Tab-separated table of C-alpha atoms and ligand atoms in Angstrom:
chain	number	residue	atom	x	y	z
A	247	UNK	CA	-24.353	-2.553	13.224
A	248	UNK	CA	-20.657	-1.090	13.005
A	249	UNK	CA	-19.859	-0.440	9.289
A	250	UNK	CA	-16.497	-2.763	8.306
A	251	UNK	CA	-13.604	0.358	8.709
A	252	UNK	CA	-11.809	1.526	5.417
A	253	UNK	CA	-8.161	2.798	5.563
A	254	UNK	CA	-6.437	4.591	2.852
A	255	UNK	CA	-2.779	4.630	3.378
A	256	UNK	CA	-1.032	7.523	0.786
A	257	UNK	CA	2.606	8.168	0.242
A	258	UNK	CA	4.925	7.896	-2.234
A	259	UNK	CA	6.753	4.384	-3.153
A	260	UNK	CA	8.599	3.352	0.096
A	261	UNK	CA	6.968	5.519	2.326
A	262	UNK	CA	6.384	2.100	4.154
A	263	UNK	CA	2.896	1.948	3.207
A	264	UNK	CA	3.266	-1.950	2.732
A	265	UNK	CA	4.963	-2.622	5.952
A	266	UNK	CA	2.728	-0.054	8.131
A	267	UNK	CA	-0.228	-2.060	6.475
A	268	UNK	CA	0.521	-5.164	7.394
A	269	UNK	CA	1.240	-3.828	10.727
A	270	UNK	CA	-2.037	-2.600	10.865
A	271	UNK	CA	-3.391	-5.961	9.625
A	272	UNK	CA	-2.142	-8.268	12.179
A	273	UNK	CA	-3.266	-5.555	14.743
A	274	UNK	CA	-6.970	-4.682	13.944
A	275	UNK	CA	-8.030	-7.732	12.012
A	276	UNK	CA	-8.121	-5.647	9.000
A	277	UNK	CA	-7.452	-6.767	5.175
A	278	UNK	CA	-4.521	-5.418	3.779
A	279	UNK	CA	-5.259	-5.028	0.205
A	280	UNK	CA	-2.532	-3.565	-1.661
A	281	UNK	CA	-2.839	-3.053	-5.834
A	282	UNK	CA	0.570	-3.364	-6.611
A	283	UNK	CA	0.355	-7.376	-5.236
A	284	UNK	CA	-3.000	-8.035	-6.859
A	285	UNK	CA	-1.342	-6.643	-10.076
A	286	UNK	CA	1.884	-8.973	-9.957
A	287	UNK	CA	-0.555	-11.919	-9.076
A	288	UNK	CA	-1.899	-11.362	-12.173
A	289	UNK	CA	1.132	-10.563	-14.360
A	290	UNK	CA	2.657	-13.997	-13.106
A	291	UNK	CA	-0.526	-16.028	-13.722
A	292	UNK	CA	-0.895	-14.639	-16.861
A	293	UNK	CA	-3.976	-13.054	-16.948
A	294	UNK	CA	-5.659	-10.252	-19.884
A	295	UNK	CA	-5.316	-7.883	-17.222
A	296	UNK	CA	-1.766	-8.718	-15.979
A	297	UNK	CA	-0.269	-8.954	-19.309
A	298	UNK	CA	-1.395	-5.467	-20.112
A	299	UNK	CA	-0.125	-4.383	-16.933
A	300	UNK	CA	3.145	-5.593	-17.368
A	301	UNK	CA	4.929	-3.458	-19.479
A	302	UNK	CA	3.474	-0.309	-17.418
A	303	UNK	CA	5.143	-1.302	-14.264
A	304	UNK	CA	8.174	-2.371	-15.490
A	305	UNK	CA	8.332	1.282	-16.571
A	306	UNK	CA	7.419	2.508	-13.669
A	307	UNK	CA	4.448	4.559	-15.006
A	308	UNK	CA	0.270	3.693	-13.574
A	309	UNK	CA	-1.394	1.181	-14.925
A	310	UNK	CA	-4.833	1.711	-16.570
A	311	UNK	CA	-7.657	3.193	-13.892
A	312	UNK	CA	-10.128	0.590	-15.366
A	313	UNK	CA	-7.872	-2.147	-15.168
A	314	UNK	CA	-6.736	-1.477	-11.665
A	315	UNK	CA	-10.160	-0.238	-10.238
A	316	UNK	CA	-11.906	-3.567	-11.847
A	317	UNK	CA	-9.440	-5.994	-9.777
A	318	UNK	CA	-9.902	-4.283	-6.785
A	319	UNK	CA	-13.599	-4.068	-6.562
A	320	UNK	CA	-13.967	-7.754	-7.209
A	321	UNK	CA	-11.123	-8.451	-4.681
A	322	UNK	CA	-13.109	-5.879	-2.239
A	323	UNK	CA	-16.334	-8.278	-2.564
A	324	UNK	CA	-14.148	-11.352	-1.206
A	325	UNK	CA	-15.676	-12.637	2.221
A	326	UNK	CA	-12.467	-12.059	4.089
A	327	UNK	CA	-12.963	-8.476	3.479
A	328	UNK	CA	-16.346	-7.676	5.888
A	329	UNK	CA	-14.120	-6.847	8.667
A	330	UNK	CA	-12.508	-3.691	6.697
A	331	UNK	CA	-9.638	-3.207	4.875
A	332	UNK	CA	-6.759	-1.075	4.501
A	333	UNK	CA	-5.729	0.085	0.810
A	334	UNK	CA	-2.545	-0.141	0.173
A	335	UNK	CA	-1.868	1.805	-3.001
A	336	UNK	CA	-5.461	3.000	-4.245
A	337	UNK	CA	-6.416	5.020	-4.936
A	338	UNK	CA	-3.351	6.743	-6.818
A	339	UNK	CA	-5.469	9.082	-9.246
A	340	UNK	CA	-8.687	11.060	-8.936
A	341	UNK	CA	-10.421	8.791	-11.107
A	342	UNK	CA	-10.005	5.820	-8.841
A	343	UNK	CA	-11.033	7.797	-5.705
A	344	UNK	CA	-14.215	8.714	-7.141
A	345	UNK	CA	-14.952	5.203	-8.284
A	346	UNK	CA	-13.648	4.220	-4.989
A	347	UNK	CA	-16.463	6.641	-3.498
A	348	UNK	CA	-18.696	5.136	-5.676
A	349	UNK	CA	-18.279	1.422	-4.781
A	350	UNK	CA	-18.451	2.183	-0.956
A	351	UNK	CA	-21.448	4.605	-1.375
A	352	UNK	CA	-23.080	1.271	-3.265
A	353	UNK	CA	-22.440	-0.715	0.213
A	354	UNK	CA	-23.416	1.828	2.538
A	355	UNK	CA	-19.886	1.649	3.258
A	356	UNK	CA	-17.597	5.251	3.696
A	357	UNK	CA	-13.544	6.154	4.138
A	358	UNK	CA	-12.559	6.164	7.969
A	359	UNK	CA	-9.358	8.283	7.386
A	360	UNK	CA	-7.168	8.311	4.727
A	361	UNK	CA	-3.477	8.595	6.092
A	362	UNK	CA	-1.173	9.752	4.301
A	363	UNK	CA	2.604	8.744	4.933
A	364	UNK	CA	4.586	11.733	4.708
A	365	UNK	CA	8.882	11.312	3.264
A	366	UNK	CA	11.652	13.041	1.886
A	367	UNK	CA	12.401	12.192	-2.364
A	368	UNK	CA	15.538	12.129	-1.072
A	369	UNK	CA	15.694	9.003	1.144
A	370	UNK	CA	13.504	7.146	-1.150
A	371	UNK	CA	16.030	5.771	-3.930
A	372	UNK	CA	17.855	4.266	-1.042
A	373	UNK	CA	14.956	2.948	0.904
A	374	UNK	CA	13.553	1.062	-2.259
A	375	UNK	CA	16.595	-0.448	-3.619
A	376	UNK	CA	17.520	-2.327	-0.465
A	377	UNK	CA	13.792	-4.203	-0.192
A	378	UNK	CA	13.310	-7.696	-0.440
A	379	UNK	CA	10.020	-10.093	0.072
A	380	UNK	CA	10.073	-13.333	1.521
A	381	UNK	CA	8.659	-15.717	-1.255
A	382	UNK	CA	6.899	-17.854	1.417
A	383	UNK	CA	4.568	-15.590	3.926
A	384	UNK	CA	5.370	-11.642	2.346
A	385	UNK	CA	6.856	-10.223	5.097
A	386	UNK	CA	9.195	-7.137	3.781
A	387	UNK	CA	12.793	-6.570	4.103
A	388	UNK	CA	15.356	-4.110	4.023
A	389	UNK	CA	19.070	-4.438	3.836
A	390	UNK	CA	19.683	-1.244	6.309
A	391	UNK	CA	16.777	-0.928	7.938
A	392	UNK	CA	14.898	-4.249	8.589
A	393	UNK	CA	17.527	-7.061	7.564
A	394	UNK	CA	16.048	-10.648	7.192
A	395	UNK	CA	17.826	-12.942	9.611
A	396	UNK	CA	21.221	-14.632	9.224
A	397	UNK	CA	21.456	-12.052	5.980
A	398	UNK	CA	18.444	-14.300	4.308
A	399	UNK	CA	16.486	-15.747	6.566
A	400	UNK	CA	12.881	-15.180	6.591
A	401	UNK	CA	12.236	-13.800	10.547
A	402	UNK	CA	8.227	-14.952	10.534
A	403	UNK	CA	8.051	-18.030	8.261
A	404	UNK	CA	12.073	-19.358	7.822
A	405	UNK	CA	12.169	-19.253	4.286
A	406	UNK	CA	15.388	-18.632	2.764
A	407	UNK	CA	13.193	-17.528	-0.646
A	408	UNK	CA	13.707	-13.652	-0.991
A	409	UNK	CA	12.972	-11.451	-3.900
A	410	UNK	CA	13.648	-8.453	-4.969
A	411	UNK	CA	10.772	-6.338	-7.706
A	412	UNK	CA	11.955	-5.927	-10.673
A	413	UNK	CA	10.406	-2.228	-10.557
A	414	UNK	CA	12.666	-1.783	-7.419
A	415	UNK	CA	15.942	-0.277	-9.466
A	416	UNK	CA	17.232	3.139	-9.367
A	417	UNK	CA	16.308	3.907	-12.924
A	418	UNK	CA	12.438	3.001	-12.500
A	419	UNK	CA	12.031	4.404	-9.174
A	420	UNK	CA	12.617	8.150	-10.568
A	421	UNK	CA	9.312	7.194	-12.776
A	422	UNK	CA	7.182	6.332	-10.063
A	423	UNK	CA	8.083	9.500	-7.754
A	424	UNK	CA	7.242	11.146	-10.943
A	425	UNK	CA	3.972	9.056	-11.409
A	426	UNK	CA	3.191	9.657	-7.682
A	427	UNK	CA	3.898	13.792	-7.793
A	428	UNK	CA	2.021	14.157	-11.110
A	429	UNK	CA	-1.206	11.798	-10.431
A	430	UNK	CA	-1.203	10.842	-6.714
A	431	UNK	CA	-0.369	13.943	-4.448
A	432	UNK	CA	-3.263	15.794	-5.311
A	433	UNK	CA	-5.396	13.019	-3.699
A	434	UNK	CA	-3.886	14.346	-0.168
A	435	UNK	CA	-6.186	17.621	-0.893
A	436	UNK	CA	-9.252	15.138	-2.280
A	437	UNK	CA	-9.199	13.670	1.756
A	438	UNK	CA	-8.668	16.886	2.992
A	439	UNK	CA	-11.756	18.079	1.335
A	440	UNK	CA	-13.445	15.001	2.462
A	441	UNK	CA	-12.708	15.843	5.953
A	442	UNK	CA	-11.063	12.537	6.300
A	443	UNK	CA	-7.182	13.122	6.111
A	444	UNK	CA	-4.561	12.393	8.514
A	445	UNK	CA	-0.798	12.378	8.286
A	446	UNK	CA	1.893	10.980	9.824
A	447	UNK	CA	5.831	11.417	9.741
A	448	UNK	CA	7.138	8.319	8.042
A	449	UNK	CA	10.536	9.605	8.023
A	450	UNK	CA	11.551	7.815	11.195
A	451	UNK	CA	12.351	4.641	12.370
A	452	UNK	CA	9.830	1.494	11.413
A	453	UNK	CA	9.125	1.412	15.296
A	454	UNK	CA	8.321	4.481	15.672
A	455	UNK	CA	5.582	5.223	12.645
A	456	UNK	CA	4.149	2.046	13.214
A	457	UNK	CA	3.792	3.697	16.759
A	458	UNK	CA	2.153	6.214	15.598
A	459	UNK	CA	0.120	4.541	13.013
A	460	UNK	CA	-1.336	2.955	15.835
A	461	UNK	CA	-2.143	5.521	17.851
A	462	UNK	CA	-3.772	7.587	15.004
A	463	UNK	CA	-5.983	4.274	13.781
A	464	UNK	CA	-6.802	3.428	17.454
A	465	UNK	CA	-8.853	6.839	17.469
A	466	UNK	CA	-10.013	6.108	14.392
A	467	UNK	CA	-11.667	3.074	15.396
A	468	UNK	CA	-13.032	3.552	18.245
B	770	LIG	P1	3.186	-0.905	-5.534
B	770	LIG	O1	3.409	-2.341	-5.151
B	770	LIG	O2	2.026	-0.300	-4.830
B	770	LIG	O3	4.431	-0.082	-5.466
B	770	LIG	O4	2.769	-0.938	-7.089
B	770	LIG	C1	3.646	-1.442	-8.087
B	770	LIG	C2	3.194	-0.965	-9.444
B	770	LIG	O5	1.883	-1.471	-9.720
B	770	LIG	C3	3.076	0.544	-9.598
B	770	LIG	O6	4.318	1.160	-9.904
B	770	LIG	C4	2.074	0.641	-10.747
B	770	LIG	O7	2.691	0.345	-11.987
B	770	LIG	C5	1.115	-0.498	-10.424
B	770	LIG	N1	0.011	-0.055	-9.545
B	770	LIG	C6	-0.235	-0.460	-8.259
B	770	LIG	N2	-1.335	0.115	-7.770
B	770	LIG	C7	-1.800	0.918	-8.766
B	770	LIG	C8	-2.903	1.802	-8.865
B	770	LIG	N3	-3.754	1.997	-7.846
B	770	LIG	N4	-3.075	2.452	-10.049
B	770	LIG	C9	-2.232	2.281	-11.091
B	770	LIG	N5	-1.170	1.468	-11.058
B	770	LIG	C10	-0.948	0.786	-9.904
């Protein structure tokens, strides 16, 4: 029996990691599961977890390893995840990739490749203050690079609903390149060690590193 595949994708905050993974998603039949929307499901319904959260990522900073590694080990024992998944923000410090380790080792499961999404700082102030979500299906925005159509109009699902994160403004997004450099870049040597990292250029077009992405996963898989 083929073992359900397991995709990291690493980069700093608008790399693309969200859009690439929902790429990948509709693609392979894989599960995106990304931390950062499990967390904001639970800070809106309220939960122990999301109102401790809160405050942390309105600050831009990481939220607590044991809160973040407990909602995504229950969310990886959902049924919808047996065909693989592809993490979308975890792990983002040492301590969750060795509890991430630990959880797979548990289900005979192991890391096909971590891929990590390689940007400049530079363009990334300007590539997260122009994203939007559509409220109805999720699908990602940008003002430059990926407008919505008619200037608000949701391209997959037609809802006019889009939002913008309140963690998206200039002043937090220095915090979380800071959060990411400090606590998450070293993990690109941890998968290196492992023997499992890849990398791609992210600094091109959508098109084109979704290309890529492809490519990269496709050898992966099979
Ligand atoms: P994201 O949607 O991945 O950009 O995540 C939004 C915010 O959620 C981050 O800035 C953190 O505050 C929090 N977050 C998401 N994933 C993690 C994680 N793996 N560890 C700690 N905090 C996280």
């Amino acid at each position: 029996m083929t073992r359900p595949a397991v995709l990291i994708l690493l980069g700093p905050p608008g790399a693309g990691k969200g859009t690439q993974a929902r790429l990948l998603q509709d693609r392979f039949g894989l599960v995106q599961l990304s931390t950062g929307d499990l967390l904001r499901a639970a800070v809106a319904a309220g939960t122990a977890a999301g109102k401790q959260a809160k405050a942390v990522m309105d600050a831009g900073g990481l939220v607590s390893d044991e809160i973040v590694i407990a909602i995504l080990s229950d969310r990886m024992r959902d049924e919808d995840c047996r065909n693989g998944v592809i993490l979308d923000g975890f792990p983002r410090t040492t301590v969750q990739a060795e509890a991430l380790d630990g959880l797979l080792a548990s289900t005979g499961q192991r890391i096909n490749a971590a891929i990590s999404l390689e940007v400049d700082d530079s363009a990334m102030v300007e590539r997260i203050s122009g994203r939007s979500t559509c409220a109805g299906c999720g699908e990602g925005y940008h003002d430059t690079f990926k407008p919505p159509q008619d200037g608000n109009r949701c391209v997959k699902c037609g809802s006019t609903e889009l939002t913008r994160r309140a963690d998206d403004r200039a002043e937090t997004v220095a915090s979380r390149l800071e959060a990411y450099h400090a606590q998450t870049a070293p993990l690109i040597a941890y998968y290196e060690a492992a023997g499992v990292l890849r990398s791609i250029n992210a600094m091109a077009q959508i098109d084109k590193v979704s290309g890529d992405m492809t490519e990269v996963v496709e050898t992966i898989l099979n």
